[in-house]
Amino acid sequence: MSPRAADLIRKLVAGIVSVLITVLLFRVMFRAAHGRGSLADAEMWVALVLLALGILWVKAARRVQRERE
């Protein structure tokens, strides 16, 4: 895979994950604001997992860039 294609895929996945995190976070905050939020909320846990994956994704991309230099 060419570096340009890899970069495009990385940016596409990062964009999709960020949109999903935002949508899920707003849904969880809306329910919490109306008193319907709980720790058993599956969307809250999915948003947290996506956030953790996003952080790991960025750290992995930075590590690869440093190795190239």
PDB file of C-alpha atoms in Angstrom:
ATOM      1  CA  MET A   1       0.000   0.000   0.000  1.00  0.00           C
ATOM      2  CA  SER A   2       1.352   3.387  -0.907  1.00  0.00           C
ATOM      3  CA  PRO A   3       1.966   5.978   1.822  1.00  0.00           C
ATOM      4  CA  ARG A   4      -0.598   8.276   0.189  1.00  0.00           C
ATOM      5  CA  ALA A   5      -3.317   5.587   0.297  1.00  0.00           C
ATOM      6  CA  ALA A   6      -2.421   4.702   3.892  1.00  0.00           C
ATOM      7  CA  ASP A   7      -2.669   8.347   4.886  1.00  0.00           C
ATOM      8  CA  LEU A   8      -6.040   8.686   3.157  1.00  0.00           C
ATOM      9  CA  ILE A   9      -7.385   5.611   4.951  1.00  0.00           C
ATOM     10  CA  ARG A  10      -6.044   6.868   8.287  1.00  0.00           C
ATOM     11  CA  LYS A  11      -7.733  10.245   7.806  1.00  0.00           C
ATOM     12  CA  LEU A  12     -10.992   8.646   6.703  1.00  0.00           C
ATOM     13  CA  VAL A  13     -11.120   6.332   9.718  1.00  0.00           C
ATOM     14  CA  ALA A  14     -10.198   9.186  12.065  1.00  0.00           C
ATOM     15  CA  GLY A  15     -12.992  11.342  10.642  1.00  0.00           C
ATOM     16  CA  ILE A  16     -15.593   8.596  10.955  1.00  0.00           C
ATOM     17  CA  VAL A  17     -14.547   7.789  14.523  1.00  0.00           C
ATOM     18  CA  SER A  18     -14.647  11.456  15.535  1.00  0.00           C
ATOM     19  CA  VAL A  19     -18.156  11.880  14.116  1.00  0.00           C
ATOM     20  CA  LEU A  20     -19.371   8.735  15.898  1.00  0.00           C
ATOM     21  CA  ILE A  21     -17.847   9.863  19.193  1.00  0.00           C
ATOM     22  CA  THR A  22     -19.516  13.267  18.856  1.00  0.00           C
ATOM     23  CA  VAL A  23     -22.946  11.849  18.020  1.00  0.00           C
ATOM     24  CA  LEU A  24     -22.812   9.286  20.818  1.00  0.00           C
ATOM     25  CA  LEU A  25     -21.584  11.876  23.312  1.00  0.00           C
ATOM     26  CA  PHE A  26     -24.447  14.238  22.475  1.00  0.00           C
ATOM     27  CA  ARG A  27     -26.987  11.407  22.820  1.00  0.00           C
ATOM     28  CA  VAL A  28     -25.572  10.406  26.226  1.00  0.00           C
ATOM     29  CA  MET A  29     -25.444  14.023  27.431  1.00  0.00           C
ATOM     30  CA  PHE A  30     -29.040  14.612  26.271  1.00  0.00           C
ATOM     31  CA  ARG A  31     -30.264  11.623  28.264  1.00  0.00           C
ATOM     32  CA  ALA A  32     -28.226  12.659  31.313  1.00  0.00           C
ATOM     33  CA  ALA A  33     -29.635  16.200  31.133  1.00  0.00           C
ATOM     34  CA  HIS A  34     -33.172  14.815  31.194  1.00  0.00           C
ATOM     35  CA  GLY A  35     -32.465  12.471  34.098  1.00  0.00           C
ATOM     36  CA  ARG A  36     -32.511   9.300  32.032  1.00  0.00           C
ATOM     37  CA  GLY A  37     -28.756   8.644  31.993  1.00  0.00           C
ATOM     38  CA  SER A  38     -27.169   5.741  33.827  1.00  0.00           C
ATOM     39  CA  LEU A  39     -23.889   3.868  34.059  1.00  0.00           C
ATOM     40  CA  ALA A  40     -25.559   0.959  32.263  1.00  0.00           C
ATOM     41  CA  ASP A  41     -25.989   3.113  29.121  1.00  0.00           C
ATOM     42  CA  ALA A  42     -24.442   1.115  26.275  1.00  0.00           C
ATOM     43  CA  GLU A  43     -23.912   4.190  24.080  1.00  0.00           C
ATOM     44  CA  MET A  44     -21.811   5.833  26.786  1.00  0.00           C
ATOM     45  CA  TRP A  45     -19.516   2.801  26.925  1.00  0.00           C
ATOM     46  CA  VAL A  46     -19.300   2.609  23.133  1.00  0.00           C
ATOM     47  CA  ALA A  47     -18.336   6.298  23.026  1.00  0.00           C
ATOM     48  CA  LEU A  48     -15.627   5.691  25.636  1.00  0.00           C
ATOM     49  CA  VAL A  49     -14.274   2.699  23.708  1.00  0.00           C
ATOM     50  CA  LEU A  50     -14.227   4.715  20.474  1.00  0.00           C
ATOM     51  CA  LEU A  51     -12.453   7.553  22.271  1.00  0.00           C
ATOM     52  CA  ALA A  52      -9.805   5.162  23.588  1.00  0.00           C
ATOM     53  CA  LEU A  53      -9.360   3.649  20.116  1.00  0.00           C
ATOM     54  CA  GLY A  54      -9.036   7.138  18.637  1.00  0.00           C
ATOM     55  CA  ILE A  55      -6.304   8.059  21.118  1.00  0.00           C
ATOM     56  CA  LEU A  56      -4.434   4.819  20.413  1.00  0.00           C
ATOM     57  CA  TRP A  57      -4.832   5.417  16.668  1.00  0.00           C
ATOM     58  CA  VAL A  58      -3.231   8.865  16.916  1.00  0.00           C
ATOM     59  CA  LYS A  59      -0.392   7.609  19.116  1.00  0.00           C
ATOM     60  CA  ALA A  60       0.318   4.753  16.701  1.00  0.00           C
ATOM     61  CA  ALA A  61       0.381   7.153  13.735  1.00  0.00           C
ATOM     62  CA  ARG A  62       2.811   9.451  15.549  1.00  0.00           C
ATOM     63  CA  ARG A  63       5.072   6.515  16.413  1.00  0.00           C
ATOM     64  CA  VAL A  64       5.217   5.417  12.764  1.00  0.00           C
ATOM     65  CA  GLN A  65       6.070   8.949  11.624  1.00  0.00           C
ATOM     66  CA  ARG A  66       8.963   9.183  14.120  1.00  0.00           C
ATOM     67  CA  GLU A  67      10.379   5.855  12.930  1.00  0.00           C
ATOM     68  CA  ARG A  68      10.425   7.081   9.330  1.00  0.00           C
ATOM     69  CA  GLU A  69      12.459  10.180  10.178  1.00  0.00           C
TER      70      GLU A  69
END
